[in-house]
Short mmCIF file of C-alpha atoms in Angstrom, two decimals:
data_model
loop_
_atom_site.label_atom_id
_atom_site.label_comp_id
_atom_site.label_asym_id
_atom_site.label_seq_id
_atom_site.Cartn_x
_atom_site.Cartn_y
_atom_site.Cartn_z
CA UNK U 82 -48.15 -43.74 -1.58
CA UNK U 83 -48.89 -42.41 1.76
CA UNK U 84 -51.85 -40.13 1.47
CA UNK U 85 -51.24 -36.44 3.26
CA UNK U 86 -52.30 -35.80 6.37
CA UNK U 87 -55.10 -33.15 6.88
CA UNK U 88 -54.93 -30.45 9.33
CA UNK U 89 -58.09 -28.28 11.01
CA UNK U 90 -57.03 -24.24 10.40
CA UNK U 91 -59.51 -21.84 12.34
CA UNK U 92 -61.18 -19.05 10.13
CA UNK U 93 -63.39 -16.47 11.57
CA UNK U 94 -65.65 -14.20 8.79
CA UNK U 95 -66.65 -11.14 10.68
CA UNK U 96 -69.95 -9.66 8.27
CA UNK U 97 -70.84 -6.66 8.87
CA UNK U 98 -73.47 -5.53 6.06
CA UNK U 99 -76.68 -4.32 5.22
CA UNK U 100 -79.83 -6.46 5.24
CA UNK U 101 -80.88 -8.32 2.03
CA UNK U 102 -83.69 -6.52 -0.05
CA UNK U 103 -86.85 -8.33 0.31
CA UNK U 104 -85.07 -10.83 1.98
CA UNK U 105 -87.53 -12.72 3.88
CA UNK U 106 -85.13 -15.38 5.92
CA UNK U 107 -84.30 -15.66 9.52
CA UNK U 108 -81.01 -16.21 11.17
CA UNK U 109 -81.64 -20.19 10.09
CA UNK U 110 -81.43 -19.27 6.69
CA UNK U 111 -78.00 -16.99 6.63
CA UNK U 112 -74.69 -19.15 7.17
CA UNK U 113 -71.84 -20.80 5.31
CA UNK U 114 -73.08 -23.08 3.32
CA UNK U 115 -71.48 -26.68 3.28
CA UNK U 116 -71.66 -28.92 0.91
CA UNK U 117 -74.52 -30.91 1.84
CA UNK U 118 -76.35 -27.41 1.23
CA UNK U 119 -76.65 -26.95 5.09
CA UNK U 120 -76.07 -23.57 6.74
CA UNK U 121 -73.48 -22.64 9.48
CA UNK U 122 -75.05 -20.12 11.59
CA UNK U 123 -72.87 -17.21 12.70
CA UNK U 124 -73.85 -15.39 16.12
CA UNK U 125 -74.74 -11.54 16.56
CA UNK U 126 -71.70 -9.11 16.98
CA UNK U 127 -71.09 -5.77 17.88
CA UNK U 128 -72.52 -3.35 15.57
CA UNK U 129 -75.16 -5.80 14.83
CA UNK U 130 -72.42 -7.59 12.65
CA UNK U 131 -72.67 -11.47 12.20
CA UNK U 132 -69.58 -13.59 13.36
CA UNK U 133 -68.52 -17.08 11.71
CA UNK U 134 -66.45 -19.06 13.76
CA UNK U 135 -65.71 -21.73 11.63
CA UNK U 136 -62.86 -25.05 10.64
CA UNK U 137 -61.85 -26.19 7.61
CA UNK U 138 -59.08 -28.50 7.08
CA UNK U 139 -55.36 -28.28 5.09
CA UNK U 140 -53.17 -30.29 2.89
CA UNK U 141 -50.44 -29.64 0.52
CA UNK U 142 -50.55 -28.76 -2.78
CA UNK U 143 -48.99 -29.81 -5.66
CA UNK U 144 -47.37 -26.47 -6.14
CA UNK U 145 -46.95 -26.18 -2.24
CA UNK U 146 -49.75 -24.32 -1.42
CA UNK U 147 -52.03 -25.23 1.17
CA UNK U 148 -55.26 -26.73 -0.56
CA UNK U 149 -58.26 -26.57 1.65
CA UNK U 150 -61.06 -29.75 1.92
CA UNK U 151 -63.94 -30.64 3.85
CA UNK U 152 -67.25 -29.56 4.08
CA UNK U 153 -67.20 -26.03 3.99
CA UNK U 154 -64.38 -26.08 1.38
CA UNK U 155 -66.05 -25.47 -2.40
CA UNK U 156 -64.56 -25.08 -5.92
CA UNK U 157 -61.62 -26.76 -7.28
CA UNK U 158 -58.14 -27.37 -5.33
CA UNK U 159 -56.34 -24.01 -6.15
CA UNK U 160 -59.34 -21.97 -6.20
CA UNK U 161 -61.52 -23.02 -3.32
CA UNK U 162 -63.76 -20.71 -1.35
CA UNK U 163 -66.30 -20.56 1.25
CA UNK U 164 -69.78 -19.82 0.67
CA UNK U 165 -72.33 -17.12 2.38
CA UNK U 166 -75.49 -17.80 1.64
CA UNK U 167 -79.14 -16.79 2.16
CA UNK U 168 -82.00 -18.60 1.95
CA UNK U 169 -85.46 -17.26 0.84
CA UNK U 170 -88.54 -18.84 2.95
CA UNK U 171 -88.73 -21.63 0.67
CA UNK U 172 -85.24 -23.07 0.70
CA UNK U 173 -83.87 -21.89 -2.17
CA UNK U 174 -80.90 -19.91 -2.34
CA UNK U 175 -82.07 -15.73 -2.62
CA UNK U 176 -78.03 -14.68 -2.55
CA UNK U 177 -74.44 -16.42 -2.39
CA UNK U 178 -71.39 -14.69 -1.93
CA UNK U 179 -68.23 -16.50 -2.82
CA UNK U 180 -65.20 -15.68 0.16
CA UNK U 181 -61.54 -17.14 -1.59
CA UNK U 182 -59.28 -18.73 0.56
CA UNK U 183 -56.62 -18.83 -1.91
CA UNK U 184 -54.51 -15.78 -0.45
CA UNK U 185 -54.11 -18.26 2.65
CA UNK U 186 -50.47 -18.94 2.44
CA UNK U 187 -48.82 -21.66 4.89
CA UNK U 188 -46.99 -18.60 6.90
CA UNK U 189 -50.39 -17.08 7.48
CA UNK U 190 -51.74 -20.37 9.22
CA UNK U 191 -48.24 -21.03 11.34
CA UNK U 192 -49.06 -17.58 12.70
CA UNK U 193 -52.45 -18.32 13.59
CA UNK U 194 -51.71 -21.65 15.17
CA UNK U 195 -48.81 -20.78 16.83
CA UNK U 196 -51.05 -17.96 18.25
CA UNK U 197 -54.31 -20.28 19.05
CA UNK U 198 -56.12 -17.53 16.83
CA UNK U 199 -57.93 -18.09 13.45
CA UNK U 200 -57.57 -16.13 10.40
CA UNK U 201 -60.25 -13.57 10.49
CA UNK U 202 -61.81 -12.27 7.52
CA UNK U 203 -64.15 -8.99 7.48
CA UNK U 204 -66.68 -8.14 4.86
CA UNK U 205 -68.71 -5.16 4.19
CA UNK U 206 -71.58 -5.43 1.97
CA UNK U 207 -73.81 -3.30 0.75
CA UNK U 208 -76.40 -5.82 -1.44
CA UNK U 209 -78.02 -4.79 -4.18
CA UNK U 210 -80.42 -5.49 -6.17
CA UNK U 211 -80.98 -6.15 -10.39
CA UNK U 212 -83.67 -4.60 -12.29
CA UNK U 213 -85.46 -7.94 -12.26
CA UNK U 214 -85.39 -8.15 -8.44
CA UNK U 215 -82.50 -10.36 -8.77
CA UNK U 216 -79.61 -10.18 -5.42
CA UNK U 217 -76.24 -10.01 -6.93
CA UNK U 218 -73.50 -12.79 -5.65
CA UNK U 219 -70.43 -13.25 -6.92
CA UNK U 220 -67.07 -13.44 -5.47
CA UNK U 221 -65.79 -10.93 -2.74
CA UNK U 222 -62.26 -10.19 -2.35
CA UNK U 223 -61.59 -10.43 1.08
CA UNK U 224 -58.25 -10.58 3.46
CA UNK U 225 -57.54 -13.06 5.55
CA UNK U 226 -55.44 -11.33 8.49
CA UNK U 227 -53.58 -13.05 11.04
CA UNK U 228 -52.84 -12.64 14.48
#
């Protein structure tokens, strides 16, 4: 059986959000995690935002939708996502976001090929905070528009 042949798709995540409470990380320690639990810096944007100019890579899917894989890609096949993460100054993680890439749909990565664009992404956060000092992560619905 001839094994599918993977594809790179660009994806850009444009965050624009407040700083981390007690946060004590630099720019080192905010990123897109990858699976080897290293960090993909972004660079500074306008507004002070952070931009994250990133590749992942694309095969079919058993129900025809585009599964993604590689490094940056986490969770199972139909329900991967990307990771934002911060580090605290001892290496552990202080907050992860979860960003789906499951409302990627084949159309929306024709478009941004045929278009040498990526998919962008833009997230506003505001973080807070639990009683115990705790930064709340979780999943963030975000939309992937194309070019």
């Amino acid at each position: 059986m001839k094994k599918p042949s993977l594809e790179p798709v660009r994806l850009r995540v444009v965050y624009r959000g407040a700083a981390l409470p007690g946060w004590g990380g630099g720019p080192d320690d905010f990123g897109v995690q990858d699976k080897s639990n290293g960090l993909c810096a972004g660079a500074v944007g306008e507004g002070g935002s952070v931009i994250f100019d990133l590749s992942v890579e694309v095969k079919p899917g058993s129900a025809s939708a585009p599964v993604f894989v590689g490094p940056l890609a986490h969770g199972p096949p139909t329900e991967r996502f990307l990771y934002l993460s911060w580090r605290n100054a001892a290496g552990a993680y202080a907050r992860r976001l979860k960003l789906p890439l499951g409302s990627i749909a084949w159309t929306d990565i024709a478009a941004a090929r045929l278009a040498d664009q990526p998919l962008v992404a833009e997230l506003i956060d505001l973080p807070k905070v639990t009683s115990t000092g705790a930064h709340i992560g979780g999943m963030r619905r975000v939309v992937w528009e194309r070019p």
